mmCIF file of C-alpha atoms in Angstrom:
data_model
loop_
_atom_site.group_PDB
_atom_site.id
_atom_site.type_symbol
_atom_site.label_atom_id
_atom_site.label_comp_id
_atom_site.label_asym_id
_atom_site.label_seq_id
_atom_site.Cartn_x
_atom_site.Cartn_y
_atom_site.Cartn_z
ATOM 1 C CA MET A 8 143.689 133.628 150.119
ATOM 2 C CA ASN A 9 142.875 129.828 149.917
ATOM 3 C CA VAL A 10 141.376 128.546 153.098
ATOM 4 C CA ARG A 11 143.378 125.299 152.897
ATOM 5 C CA ASN A 12 146.513 127.401 152.830
ATOM 6 C CA MET A 13 145.382 129.010 156.177
ATOM 7 C CA GLU A 14 145.139 125.901 157.655
ATOM 8 C CA TYR A 15 148.610 124.904 156.526
ATOM 9 C CA LEU A 16 150.008 128.257 158.247
ATOM 10 C CA LEU A 17 148.005 127.844 161.259
ATOM 11 C CA MET A 18 149.415 124.235 161.750
ATOM 12 C CA ILE A 19 152.776 125.432 161.243
ATOM 13 C CA ALA A 20 152.417 128.318 163.902
ATOM 14 C CA GLU A 21 150.657 125.545 166.488
ATOM 15 C CA LYS A 22 153.469 122.839 165.903
ATOM 16 C CA GLY A 23 156.482 125.266 165.791
ATOM 17 C CA ASN A 24 157.934 123.048 163.015
ATOM 18 C CA LEU A 25 157.612 121.765 159.468
ATOM 19 C CA SER A 26 157.927 118.025 160.419
ATOM 20 C CA ALA A 27 155.235 118.018 163.135
ATOM 21 C CA ALA A 28 153.032 120.282 161.150
ATOM 22 C CA ALA A 29 153.141 118.013 158.060
ATOM 23 C CA LYS A 30 152.580 114.961 160.050
ATOM 24 C CA ALA A 31 149.276 116.637 161.707
ATOM 25 C CA LEU A 32 147.964 117.573 158.107
ATOM 26 C CA SER A 33 149.002 114.116 156.706
ATOM 27 C CA ILE A 34 151.110 115.655 153.902
ATOM 28 C CA SER A 35 154.835 115.204 153.217
ATOM 29 C CA GLN A 36 157.284 117.829 154.879
ATOM 30 C CA PRO A 37 158.739 118.747 151.406
ATOM 31 C CA THR A 38 155.173 119.488 150.078
ATOM 32 C CA LEU A 39 154.564 121.861 153.140
ATOM 33 C CA SER A 40 158.176 123.348 152.758
ATOM 34 C CA LEU A 41 157.540 124.080 149.089
ATOM 35 C CA PHE A 42 154.091 125.506 149.877
ATOM 36 C CA LEU A 43 155.550 127.777 152.510
ATOM 37 C CA SER A 44 158.386 128.969 150.179
ATOM 38 C CA ASP A 45 156.003 129.657 147.303
ATOM 39 C CA LEU A 46 153.615 131.557 149.736
ATOM 40 C CA GLU A 47 156.478 133.736 151.000
ATOM 41 C CA ASP A 48 157.706 134.406 147.468
ATOM 42 C CA GLU A 49 154.165 135.540 146.429
ATOM 43 C CA LEU A 50 153.827 137.824 149.332
ATOM 44 C CA GLY A 51 157.473 138.955 149.118
ATOM 45 C CA THR A 52 158.221 138.646 152.601
ATOM 46 C CA HIS A 53 158.977 136.002 155.379
ATOM 47 C CA LEU A 54 156.143 134.701 157.443
ATOM 48 C CA PHE A 55 158.185 132.650 160.020
ATOM 49 C CA TYR A 56 161.834 132.763 161.372
ATOM 50 C CA ARG A 57 163.450 130.494 163.645
ATOM 51 C CA GLU A 58 164.268 130.995 167.107
ATOM 52 C CA LYS A 59 166.043 127.991 169.121
ATOM 53 C CA LYS A 60 164.784 125.527 166.361
ATOM 54 C CA ILE A 61 161.326 126.671 166.858
ATOM 55 C CA MET A 62 159.665 128.612 163.843
ATOM 56 C CA LYS A 63 158.014 131.771 165.074
ATOM 57 C CA ALA A 64 155.761 134.307 163.163
ATOM 58 C CA THR A 65 157.153 137.289 161.776
ATOM 59 C CA PRO A 66 155.405 140.350 162.117
ATOM 60 C CA ALA A 67 153.824 139.983 158.696
ATOM 61 C CA GLY A 68 153.310 136.216 159.544
ATOM 62 C CA MET A 69 151.267 137.508 162.553
ATOM 63 C CA ILE A 70 148.978 139.545 160.423
ATOM 64 C CA TYR A 71 148.534 136.454 158.088
ATOM 65 C CA LEU A 72 147.755 134.297 161.115
ATOM 66 C CA ASP A 73 145.307 136.561 162.511
ATOM 67 C CA ALA A 74 143.242 136.676 159.408
ATOM 68 C CA ALA A 75 143.535 132.991 158.802
ATOM 69 C CA LYS A 76 142.068 132.453 162.225
ATOM 70 C CA ARG A 77 139.278 134.629 161.786
ATOM 71 C CA ILE A 78 138.389 133.420 158.224
ATOM 72 C CA THR A 79 138.386 129.690 159.050
ATOM 73 C CA ALA A 80 136.517 130.676 162.206
ATOM 74 C CA ILE A 81 133.886 132.141 159.809
ATOM 75 C CA ARG A 82 133.758 129.345 157.546
ATOM 76 C CA ASP A 83 133.428 126.815 160.534
ATOM 77 C CA GLN A 84 130.556 128.847 162.000
ATOM 78 C CA THR A 85 128.788 129.098 158.721
ATOM 79 C CA TYR A 86 129.087 125.208 158.036
ATOM 80 C CA ARG A 87 127.552 124.656 161.540
ATOM 81 C CA THR A 88 124.835 126.975 161.029
ATOM 82 C CA ILE A 89 123.862 125.548 157.724
ATOM 83 C CA HIS A 90 123.975 121.964 159.074
ATOM 84 C CA GLN A 91 121.958 123.018 162.021
ATOM 85 C CA LEU A 92 119.487 124.554 159.508
ATOM 86 C CA THR A 93 119.075 121.198 157.588
ATOM 87 C CA HIS A 94 119.492 118.719 160.415
ATOM 88 C CA GLU A 95 117.266 118.239 163.505
ATOM 89 C CA PRO A 96 118.963 118.046 166.773
ATOM 90 C CA GLN A 97 119.358 114.220 167.767
ATOM 91 C CA ILE A 98 120.294 114.965 171.383
ATOM 92 C CA VAL A 99 119.212 117.795 173.918
ATOM 93 C CA LEU A 100 121.325 118.496 176.862
ATOM 94 C CA TYR A 101 119.970 120.649 179.708
ATOM 95 C CA VAL A 102 122.435 122.462 181.602
ATOM 96 C CA GLY A 103 122.250 124.565 184.588
ATOM 97 C CA ALA A 104 124.438 127.520 185.160
ATOM 98 C CA THR A 105 124.730 130.239 187.640
ATOM 99 C CA PRO A 106 123.871 133.747 186.043
ATOM 100 C CA LEU A 107 127.337 135.096 185.896
ATOM 101 C CA ARG A 108 130.158 132.606 186.432
ATOM 102 C CA GLY A 109 128.517 129.395 185.051
ATOM 103 C CA SER A 110 126.987 131.252 182.163
ATOM 104 C CA ILE A 111 130.202 133.054 181.023
ATOM 105 C CA MET A 112 131.982 129.763 181.405
ATOM 106 C CA PHE A 113 129.316 128.048 179.156
ATOM 107 C CA ALA A 114 129.689 130.670 176.481
ATOM 108 C CA THR A 115 133.128 130.468 176.280
ATOM 109 C CA VAL A 116 133.289 126.746 175.758
ATOM 110 C CA TYR A 117 130.091 126.456 173.549
ATOM 111 C CA ASN A 118 131.818 126.921 169.952
ATOM 112 C CA ASP A 119 134.205 124.166 170.727
ATOM 113 C CA PHE A 120 131.533 121.736 171.779
ATOM 114 C CA ASN A 121 129.127 122.777 168.854
ATOM 115 C CA ARG A 122 132.049 121.917 166.498
ATOM 116 C CA TYR A 123 132.490 118.352 167.678
ATOM 117 C CA PHE A 124 128.645 117.622 168.377
ATOM 118 C CA PRO A 125 126.808 119.877 165.924
ATOM 119 C CA ASN A 126 123.572 117.695 166.137
ATOM 120 C CA VAL A 127 123.270 118.209 169.925
ATOM 121 C CA LYS A 128 121.311 121.100 171.206
ATOM 122 C CA VAL A 129 122.228 122.519 174.453
ATOM 123 C CA GLU A 130 119.747 124.401 176.362
ATOM 124 C CA ILE A 131 120.784 126.591 179.444
ATOM 125 C CA LYS A 132 118.801 126.943 182.771
ATOM 126 C CA GLU A 133 120.231 129.987 184.708
ATOM 127 C CA SER A 134 119.634 129.945 188.413
ATOM 128 C CA TYR A 135 121.417 130.010 191.761
ATOM 129 C CA MET A 136 123.129 126.899 193.430
ATOM 130 C CA LYS A 137 120.231 126.153 195.659
ATOM 131 C CA GLU A 138 117.566 125.666 192.936
ATOM 132 C CA LEU A 139 120.241 124.253 190.375
ATOM 133 C CA LYS A 140 120.748 121.343 192.994
ATOM 134 C CA SER A 141 117.089 120.802 193.083
ATOM 135 C CA LEU A 142 116.920 120.683 189.233
ATOM 136 C CA ILE A 143 119.592 117.905 189.271
ATOM 137 C CA ARG A 144 117.840 115.867 191.907
ATOM 138 C CA ASP A 145 114.429 115.813 190.110
ATOM 139 C CA GLU A 146 116.417 115.224 186.611
ATOM 140 C CA SER A 147 115.127 118.443 185.014
ATOM 141 C CA ILE A 148 118.837 119.103 183.950
ATOM 142 C CA ASN A 149 121.778 116.834 183.026
ATOM 143 C CA PHE A 150 124.274 118.792 185.169
ATOM 144 C CA ALA A 151 125.112 122.150 186.525
ATOM 145 C CA LEU A 152 128.091 124.474 186.357
ATOM 146 C CA GLY A 153 128.760 126.294 189.426
ATOM 147 C CA THR A 154 130.405 126.443 192.721
ATOM 148 C CA CYS A 155 130.225 124.415 196.092
ATOM 149 C CA TYR A 156 131.609 124.545 199.482
ATOM 150 C CA ASP A 157 130.729 121.187 200.841
ATOM 151 C CA SER A 158 130.927 118.301 198.219
ATOM 152 C CA ASP A 159 129.662 115.713 200.593
ATOM 153 C CA ASP A 160 126.148 115.371 199.394
ATOM 154 C CA PRO A 161 124.273 111.966 199.328
ATOM 155 C CA ASP A 162 122.120 112.955 196.349
ATOM 156 C CA LEU A 163 124.928 114.549 194.016
ATOM 157 C CA ASP A 164 128.276 113.964 192.585
ATOM 158 C CA TYR A 165 130.756 116.713 192.114
ATOM 159 C CA ILE A 166 133.336 117.013 189.299
ATOM 160 C CA THR A 167 135.520 119.602 191.008
ATOM 161 C CA VAL A 168 137.808 121.585 188.669
ATOM 162 C CA CYS A 169 139.790 124.044 190.796
ATOM 163 C CA LYS A 170 139.148 125.989 193.933
ATOM 164 C CA GLU A 171 139.085 129.630 194.829
ATOM 165 C CA GLU A 172 139.763 131.619 197.986
ATOM 166 C CA VAL A 173 137.002 133.410 199.862
ATOM 167 C CA VAL A 174 138.455 136.714 200.951
ATOM 168 C CA ILE A 175 137.039 139.695 203.178
ATOM 169 C CA GLY A 176 136.565 143.180 201.796
ATOM 170 C CA LEU A 177 136.744 146.326 204.197
ATOM 171 C CA PRO A 178 136.087 149.928 203.420
ATOM 172 C CA ALA A 179 139.436 152.002 203.309
ATOM 173 C CA PHE A 180 138.555 153.909 206.396
ATOM 174 C CA HIS A 181 138.241 150.891 208.470
ATOM 175 C CA ARG A 182 140.720 150.792 211.571
ATOM 176 C CA LEU A 183 142.307 147.622 210.064
ATOM 177 C CA ALA A 184 142.218 148.787 206.081
ATOM 178 C CA LEU A 185 145.659 150.492 206.546
ATOM 179 C CA LEU A 186 147.389 147.227 207.752
ATOM 180 C CA GLY A 187 145.925 145.285 204.911
ATOM 181 C CA ALA A 188 146.777 147.894 202.247
ATOM 182 C CA THR A 189 150.473 148.074 203.511
ATOM 183 C CA TYR A 190 150.829 144.363 203.794
ATOM 184 C CA PRO A 191 154.117 143.375 201.995
ATOM 185 C CA GLY A 192 152.936 142.085 198.434
ATOM 186 C CA TYR A 193 149.516 143.441 198.438
ATOM 187 C CA PRO A 194 147.068 142.750 196.538
ATOM 188 C CA SER A 195 149.001 139.580 195.279
ATOM 189 C CA ARG A 196 149.289 138.690 199.017
ATOM 190 C CA LEU A 197 146.619 139.379 201.304
ATOM 191 C CA MET A 198 147.029 139.934 205.046
ATOM 192 C CA PRO A 199 145.347 137.254 207.400
ATOM 193 C CA LEU A 200 142.631 138.441 209.343
ATOM 194 C CA ASP A 201 140.540 136.753 212.164
ATOM 195 C CA VAL A 202 136.922 137.564 211.548
ATOM 196 C CA ALA A 203 136.338 137.831 215.159
ATOM 197 C CA GLN A 204 138.153 141.103 215.060
ATOM 198 C CA LEU A 205 135.143 142.547 213.009
ATOM 199 C CA SER A 206 132.650 141.536 215.774
ATOM 200 C CA ASP A 207 131.518 145.204 215.801
ATOM 201 C CA MET A 208 131.122 145.739 212.208
ATOM 202 C CA PRO A 209 128.007 145.492 210.157
ATOM 203 C CA PHE A 210 128.063 143.043 207.190
ATOM 204 C CA VAL A 211 126.745 142.901 203.484
ATOM 205 C CA LEU A 212 126.604 139.345 202.522
ATOM 206 C CA MET A 213 125.724 137.264 199.377
ATOM 207 C CA SER A 214 122.133 135.889 199.681
ATOM 208 C CA GLN A 215 120.866 132.796 200.881
ATOM 209 C CA GLY A 216 121.444 129.775 198.588
ATOM 210 C CA ASN A 217 124.861 131.388 197.219
ATOM 211 C CA THR A 218 128.114 129.240 197.743
ATOM 212 C CA VAL A 219 129.984 132.356 199.256
ATOM 213 C CA ARG A 220 126.886 132.779 201.744
ATOM 214 C CA ALA A 221 127.172 129.156 202.915
ATOM 215 C CA ILE A 222 130.826 129.895 203.657
ATOM 216 C CA SER A 223 130.223 133.011 205.454
ATOM 217 C CA ASP A 224 127.355 131.507 207.687
ATOM 218 C CA ASN A 225 129.921 128.747 208.566
ATOM 219 C CA ILE A 226 132.483 131.337 209.499
ATOM 220 C CA PHE A 227 130.208 133.117 211.756
ATOM 221 C CA LEU A 228 129.390 129.695 213.363
ATOM 222 C CA LYS A 229 132.842 128.784 213.973
ATOM 223 C CA ALA A 230 133.580 132.448 215.284
ATOM 224 C CA ARG A 231 130.387 132.094 217.451
ATOM 225 C CA MET A 232 129.389 135.523 216.036
ATOM 226 C CA SER A 233 125.791 136.842 215.379
ATOM 227 C CA PRO A 234 126.652 139.431 212.699
ATOM 228 C CA THR A 235 124.477 142.338 212.010
ATOM 229 C CA ILE A 236 123.531 141.869 208.230
ATOM 230 C CA VAL A 237 122.468 145.221 206.656
ATOM 231 C CA PHE A 238 122.253 144.079 202.956
ATOM 232 C CA GLU A 239 122.110 141.058 200.927
ATOM 233 C CA THR A 240 122.622 140.583 197.231
ATOM 234 C CA ASN A 241 123.585 137.823 194.548
ATOM 235 C CA ASN A 242 125.698 140.366 192.620
ATOM 236 C CA ASN A 243 129.471 140.621 193.381
ATOM 237 C CA LEU A 244 129.680 144.080 191.836
ATOM 238 C CA VAL A 245 126.818 145.301 194.079
ATOM 239 C CA LEU A 246 128.427 143.747 197.168
ATOM 240 C CA ASN A 247 131.772 145.422 196.207
ATOM 241 C CA ASN A 248 130.197 148.845 195.839
ATOM 242 C CA MET A 249 128.343 148.437 199.065
ATOM 243 C CA ILE A 250 131.681 147.732 201.091
ATOM 244 C CA ARG A 251 133.281 150.671 199.207
ATOM 245 C CA GLN A 252 130.641 152.963 200.349
ATOM 246 C CA GLY A 253 131.119 151.739 203.972
ATOM 247 C CA THR A 254 127.978 149.955 204.323
ATOM 248 C CA GLY A 255 129.721 147.135 205.947
ATOM 249 C CA ALA A 256 132.260 144.331 205.546
ATOM 250 C CA GLY A 257 131.813 141.424 202.969
ATOM 251 C CA PHE A 258 132.908 138.112 201.755
ATOM 252 C CA LEU A 259 133.634 137.753 198.181
ATOM 253 C CA PRO A 260 135.400 135.119 195.752
ATOM 254 C CA HIS A 261 139.243 136.072 195.195
ATOM 255 C CA SER A 262 138.221 136.780 191.430
ATOM 256 C CA ALA A 263 135.755 139.457 192.364
ATOM 257 C CA MET A 264 138.372 141.720 194.067
ATOM 258 C CA THR A 265 138.850 145.141 192.654
ATOM 259 C CA PRO A 266 142.066 146.067 194.311
ATOM 260 C CA GLU A 267 142.807 149.067 191.893
ATOM 261 C CA GLU A 268 139.910 150.686 193.838
ATOM 262 C CA SER A 269 141.554 152.581 196.785
ATOM 263 C CA ASP A 270 138.338 152.831 198.871
ATOM 264 C CA ILE A 271 138.397 149.290 199.595
ATOM 265 C CA VAL A 272 140.904 146.649 201.072
ATOM 266 C CA TYR A 273 140.951 143.035 201.081
ATOM 267 C CA PHE A 274 142.125 140.553 203.487
ATOM 268 C CA SER A 275 142.448 136.663 203.673
ATOM 269 C CA ILE A 276 140.519 134.752 206.103
ATOM 270 C CA ASN A 277 142.285 133.085 209.006
ATOM 271 C CA PRO A 278 142.126 130.337 208.591
ATOM 272 C CA SER A 279 141.675 130.325 204.984
ATOM 273 C CA TYR A 280 138.294 129.093 203.334
ATOM 274 C CA PHE A 281 138.026 128.090 199.737
ATOM 275 C CA MET A 282 135.012 127.287 197.297
ATOM 276 C CA HIS A 283 135.439 124.739 194.630
ATOM 277 C CA LEU A 284 134.519 125.396 190.774
ATOM 278 C CA ALA A 285 132.379 122.328 189.902
ATOM 279 C CA LEU A 286 130.217 120.310 187.431
ATOM 280 C CA MET A 287 127.154 118.791 189.606
ATOM 281 C CA THR A 288 125.603 115.533 188.371
ATOM 282 C CA LYS A 289 123.042 113.321 189.889
ATOM 283 C CA LYS A 290 124.695 110.508 192.254
ATOM 284 C CA ASN A 291 126.287 107.754 190.275
ATOM 285 C CA LYS A 292 124.703 109.171 187.035
ATOM 286 C CA ARG A 293 126.716 107.751 183.976
ATOM 287 C CA LEU A 294 127.579 110.676 181.711
ATOM 288 C CA SER A 295 127.238 110.364 177.918
ATOM 289 C CA LYS A 296 130.030 111.179 175.589
ATOM 290 C CA GLU A 297 128.515 114.515 174.713
ATOM 291 C CA GLU A 298 128.467 115.441 178.643
ATOM 292 C CA ARG A 299 131.823 114.304 179.214
ATOM 293 C CA PHE A 300 133.050 116.309 176.369
ATOM 294 C CA LEU A 301 131.459 119.425 177.592
ATOM 295 C CA ALA A 302 132.842 118.919 180.948
ATOM 296 C CA TYR A 303 136.239 118.483 179.588
ATOM 297 C CA LEU A 304 135.917 121.753 177.810
ATOM 298 C CA VAL A 305 134.895 123.284 181.252
ATOM 299 C CA ILE A 306 137.776 121.699 182.891
ATOM 300 C CA SER A 307 140.286 123.156 180.205
ATOM 301 C CA TYR A 308 138.918 126.563 180.548
ATOM 302 C CA ASP A 309 139.572 127.021 184.257
ATOM 303 C CA LYS A 310 142.290 124.289 184.711
ATOM 304 C CA ASP A 311 145.280 126.895 184.501
ATOM 305 C CA ASN A 312 143.444 129.922 185.118
ATOM 306 C CA PRO A 313 145.999 131.825 187.330
ATOM 307 C CA ARG A 314 143.123 133.420 189.529
ATOM 308 C CA TYR A 315 142.311 129.699 190.919
ATOM 309 C CA LEU A 316 144.144 127.070 192.574
ATOM 310 C CA PRO A 317 144.527 123.391 191.358
ATOM 311 C CA GLY A 318 141.592 121.393 192.729
ATOM 312 C CA MET A 319 140.649 118.433 190.186
ATOM 313 C CA ASN A 320 139.231 115.325 191.938
ATOM 314 C CA SER A 321 139.335 111.621 190.563
ATOM 315 C CA LEU A 322 136.206 112.245 188.485
ATOM 316 C CA ALA A 323 137.686 115.515 186.727
ATOM 317 C CA MET A 324 140.901 113.597 186.077
ATOM 318 C CA ASP A 325 139.347 110.668 184.443
ATOM 319 C CA ILE A 326 137.530 113.116 182.124
ATOM 320 C CA TRP A 327 140.606 115.222 181.458
ATOM 321 C CA ASN A 328 142.516 112.013 180.696
ATOM 322 C CA GLU A 329 140.011 110.747 178.484
ATOM 323 C CA PHE A 330 139.946 113.903 176.050
ATOM 324 C CA ARG A 331 143.354 115.812 176.658
ATOM 325 C CA PRO A 332 145.698 116.059 173.752
ATOM 326 C CA ARG A 333 148.190 113.385 173.620
#
């Protein structure tokens, strides 16, 4: 297998036709067509078929493309690793991230970032939102990946990507659980629940400094409730487990739901509450190209995630429009 040939095949699959693929590769369409024909003759099978004028991979083509993706990825990673061994990083970015959501997000986009900026070293500082905001204010980090509830902060700018609903989890034996579990469309659609109906219920909550906890406290304030808090954690898995065991009711991000578990039932809050997935920077900070591109990758990662709702603000839209494919 020739790596350049693999790039040709991958581009055909990406563009869906020879003309667009040839243009992207800066070669003529007859040259690309001849290449594909020769390769298919060599393999003794077709790699693409046409469906409504779009070239789609045959089963053999899918096998070839899968191998091509893995081999070109190994080549690219090898080149990047060698480059990093022989070149000192010219820029260091210090990025804050929450231990779960933020760190997973960064790990997902890092390879794409490193491909474009191999001389930029990125150091991650893991912490929860309260400390991350302090690190931004004293300029210990360039920006942070995480969540926020109230984006009206005199010290920070928020590049909001999307938003996520906060829901309530109840143990299945609770008197309201049957209503929630039989609500039409559950779990895709959740029954709205007035939190005041849980005034006699103990609560398990996220710890102070967590975005969901800030929302929880605001809900209690508006409902004029003084809840009995029996357990606090920064781990959604632990919180779900405590609810399932009947320790109390709890507030969770929608993405942390485990509706396949029969011993926990989820509800929407009436009225609904949302938290924003965001990048946070110091107020009026001018982002470098490297910082903006990393922000773009984060936006791209979450923008169309079906678990979240659209929520890009003007700062996010400016970055998206700067780097998005034309």
